[in-house]
Amino acid sequence: MKLETLAIHAGRHPDAATGAVAPSPILSTTFARDADGEYPHGHLYSRSGNPGRTALETLLAALERGATAAAFASGSAASLAVFQALSPGDHVIAPDDVYHGTRTQLRELLARWGLAHSLVDLTDLDAVRAAITPATRLIWAETPSNPLLKICDIAGLAELARTAGATLVVDSTFATPVIQQPLTLGADLVMHSTTKYLGGHSDVLGGALIARDAGDPLFGRIRDLQTKGGAVPSPFDCWLLQRSIATLPLRVRAQTANAQAVAEFLAGHPAVERVHYPGLPGHAGHALARRQMPGGFGAMLSFQVRGDRATALAAVGRVKIFTRATSLGGIESLIEHRASVEGPYSTTPPNLLRVSVGLEHAEDLIADLGQALAPAADRQG
Ligand SMILES: *Cc1c(COP(=O)(O)O)cnc(C)c1O
């Protein structure tokens, strides 16, 4: 079935008891037993499972062409579950520009617990091969990456992981299943911060892991961490996500078209030094992105203002339609000075602004960036 159809129908049925077409959140934390002690509806206690979470997990697995999914209270809870499913002494390879929260987990939470990691340029398969040790159990990929929108070769990494006996996890938050489907390219697990495009309205925090193989032993431990660790999303959050995902394909395509227009405008602007967007032919990952991202190039981009940190901060101070805020994937366009957000381990250029392109009209977004950059362009002129 096609993605648009799955986004609406996977995991969703009229309610058997009432005929209600639209799902409602079931808030009960506990579920009744039969006279013989069985659980006729399959649910026992809300931490181990509830109807809304089951519906959401069915939907997520279908969208990513996976076998099974586990929903978490945040993307960070999902990534932590992956790392905790490994053992002390294991080694993880992650991108040198990995999402700063994932890097912080590896450095501050997991190094102390005995999990070793190397940060490697994942766009360079030879560098990844060289970083693999006998203890390497996991390759963590993120593509497009944050905030430089680097593209790494999922199929190539899957091959390296298979040879090493390691698991390949792809944080596909920026892409969504509308843009790319890593499990079909050989990845073992896909991770999402559902806070972003899947939620899509900047009003729900969540995370998810989807497995290609339901019998994957690592995923079995992840499921245990989900239900026994308890970092699960609430029934209301699951319901919000199910409701939002119905429009995910439409939203992401429209946001992607807007992002392409904004990227092309910025690429021709005198106050802009460099635009990072895989949809531009000059981007280092453009050819790979064309193959690997059949749904388009996504709606995230970043750009470097000609000048320094102060020039970039002054430009971001002048936007009127864009909101100055962190996060991404919502209906509203956001812009942020990324290095300020990332803190001490940041490797982001100080003149870089990251943009999440929303669903406003592209001409209004372009006009807003144009007026914000005009004083910087005057200085260039
Ligand atoms: C936001 C984000 C995360 C973390 O997710 P939370 O829901 O904020 O915990 C992980 N990876 C990427 C790429 C993200 O953008």
PDB file of N, CA and C in Angstrom, residues 6 12 21 26 39-40 64 87 107 110 114 125 130 144 154-155 167 193 212 227 252 341 349 365 367:
ATOM      1  N   LEU A   6      -1.511   4.351   3.978  1.00  0.00           N
ATOM      2  CA  LEU A   6      -1.080   3.803   5.272  1.00  0.00           C
ATOM      3  C   LEU A   6      -1.169   4.864   6.366  1.00  0.00           C
ATOM      4  N   ARG A  12      -5.663   1.842  12.387  1.00  0.00           N
ATOM      5  CA  ARG A  12      -6.878   2.614  12.684  1.00  0.00           C
ATOM      6  C   ARG A  12      -8.114   1.881  12.158  1.00  0.00           C
ATOM      7  N   VAL A  21     -15.820   6.516  14.340  1.00  0.00           N
ATOM      8  CA  VAL A  21     -14.859   6.447  13.235  1.00  0.00           C
ATOM      9  C   VAL A  21     -13.512   7.017  13.669  1.00  0.00           C
ATOM     10  N   ILE A  26      -7.652   6.397  25.069  1.00  0.00           N
ATOM     11  CA  ILE A  26      -8.165   5.592  26.186  1.00  0.00           C
ATOM     12  C   ILE A  26      -7.214   5.805  27.354  1.00  0.00           C
ATOM     13  N   TYR A  39      -6.723 -11.789  29.750  1.00  0.00           N
ATOM     14  CA  TYR A  39      -6.957 -10.407  29.294  1.00  0.00           C
ATOM     15  C   TYR A  39      -7.500 -10.474  27.872  1.00  0.00           C
ATOM     16  N   PRO A  40      -8.828 -10.420  27.713  1.00  0.00           N
ATOM     17  CA  PRO A  40      -9.422 -10.693  26.392  1.00  0.00           C
ATOM     18  C   PRO A  40      -9.025  -9.673  25.324  1.00  0.00           C
ATOM     19  N   GLU A  64       7.388   2.901   7.968  1.00  0.00           N
ATOM     20  CA  GLU A  64       8.821   2.661   7.733  1.00  0.00           C
ATOM     21  C   GLU A  64       9.073   1.306   7.079  1.00  0.00           C
ATOM     22  N   SER A  87      25.887  -3.448  25.829  1.00  0.00           N
ATOM     23  CA  SER A  87      26.484  -3.849  27.106  1.00  0.00           C
ATOM     24  C   SER A  87      27.718  -3.002  27.385  1.00  0.00           C
ATOM     25  N   ARG A 107      28.488  10.911  25.734  1.00  0.00           N
ATOM     26  CA  ARG A 107      29.598  11.437  26.536  1.00  0.00           C
ATOM     27  C   ARG A 107      29.301  11.424  28.023  1.00  0.00           C
ATOM     28  N   LEU A 110      26.666   7.621  29.045  1.00  0.00           N
ATOM     29  CA  LEU A 110      27.014   6.242  28.702  1.00  0.00           C
ATOM     30  C   LEU A 110      28.495   5.927  28.836  1.00  0.00           C
ATOM     31  N   GLY A 114      30.366   2.655  30.744  1.00  0.00           N
ATOM     32  CA  GLY A 114      31.274   1.699  30.096  1.00  0.00           C
ATOM     33  C   GLY A 114      31.026   1.490  28.617  1.00  0.00           C
ATOM     34  N   LEU A 125      33.055   6.352   3.963  1.00  0.00           N
ATOM     35  CA  LEU A 125      32.927   4.931   4.342  1.00  0.00           C
ATOM     36  C   LEU A 125      34.278   4.332   4.742  1.00  0.00           C
ATOM     37  N   ALA A 130      37.659   2.085   9.040  1.00  0.00           N
ATOM     38  CA  ALA A 130      38.874   2.180   9.866  1.00  0.00           C
ATOM     39  C   ALA A 130      38.535   2.319  11.352  1.00  0.00           C
ATOM     40  N   PRO A 144      19.429  13.256   6.596  1.00  0.00           N
ATOM     41  CA  PRO A 144      20.431  14.312   6.615  1.00  0.00           C
ATOM     42  C   PRO A 144      20.842  14.637   8.048  1.00  0.00           C
ATOM     43  N   ILE A 154      23.332   5.071   3.358  1.00  0.00           N
ATOM     44  CA  ILE A 154      22.721   4.078   4.251  1.00  0.00           C
ATOM     45  C   ILE A 154      23.054   2.659   3.795  1.00  0.00           C
ATOM     46  N   ALA A 155      22.950   2.389   2.498  1.00  0.00           N
ATOM     47  CA  ALA A 155      23.220   1.026   2.007  1.00  0.00           C
ATOM     48  C   ALA A 155      24.687   0.656   2.233  1.00  0.00           C
ATOM     49  N   THR A 167      24.900  -3.537  14.440  1.00  0.00           N
ATOM     50  CA  THR A 167      23.572  -3.062  14.067  1.00  0.00           C
ATOM     51  C   THR A 167      23.689  -1.659  13.481  1.00  0.00           C
ATOM     52  N   SER A 193      12.667  11.247  16.391  1.00  0.00           N
ATOM     53  CA  SER A 193      12.072  12.135  17.374  1.00  0.00           C
ATOM     54  C   SER A 193      10.723  12.498  16.766  1.00  0.00           C
ATOM     55  N   ARG A 212      13.459  -3.651  11.461  1.00  0.00           N
ATOM     56  CA  ARG A 212      13.188  -4.374  10.220  1.00  0.00           C
ATOM     57  C   ARG A 212      12.706  -5.785  10.522  1.00  0.00           C
ATOM     58  N   THR A 227       9.152  -1.117  28.220  1.00  0.00           N
ATOM     59  CA  THR A 227       8.047  -1.486  29.109  1.00  0.00           C
ATOM     60  C   THR A 227       8.491  -1.572  30.571  1.00  0.00           C
ATOM     61  N   VAL A 252       4.826  17.143   4.600  1.00  0.00           N
ATOM     62  CA  VAL A 252       6.256  17.077   4.275  1.00  0.00           C
ATOM     63  C   VAL A 252       6.495  17.469   2.817  1.00  0.00           C
ATOM     64  N   VAL A 341      22.665  27.148  20.776  1.00  0.00           N
ATOM     65  CA  VAL A 341      21.815  26.116  21.370  1.00  0.00           C
ATOM     66  C   VAL A 341      22.632  24.890  21.768  1.00  0.00           C
ATOM     67  N   PRO A 349      29.594  26.104  12.741  1.00  0.00           N
ATOM     68  CA  PRO A 349      30.148  27.437  12.461  1.00  0.00           C
ATOM     69  C   PRO A 349      29.336  28.528  13.157  1.00  0.00           C
ATOM     70  N   LEU A 365       7.857  33.729   3.067  1.00  0.00           N
ATOM     71  CA  LEU A 365       9.075  33.311   3.775  1.00  0.00           C
ATOM     72  C   LEU A 365      10.310  33.950   3.140  1.00  0.00           C
ATOM     73  N   ALA A 367      10.404  36.699   1.336  1.00  0.00           N
ATOM     74  CA  ALA A 367      10.399  38.152   1.605  1.00  0.00           C
ATOM     75  C   ALA A 367      10.905  38.427   3.015  1.00  0.00           C
TER      76      ALA A 367
END
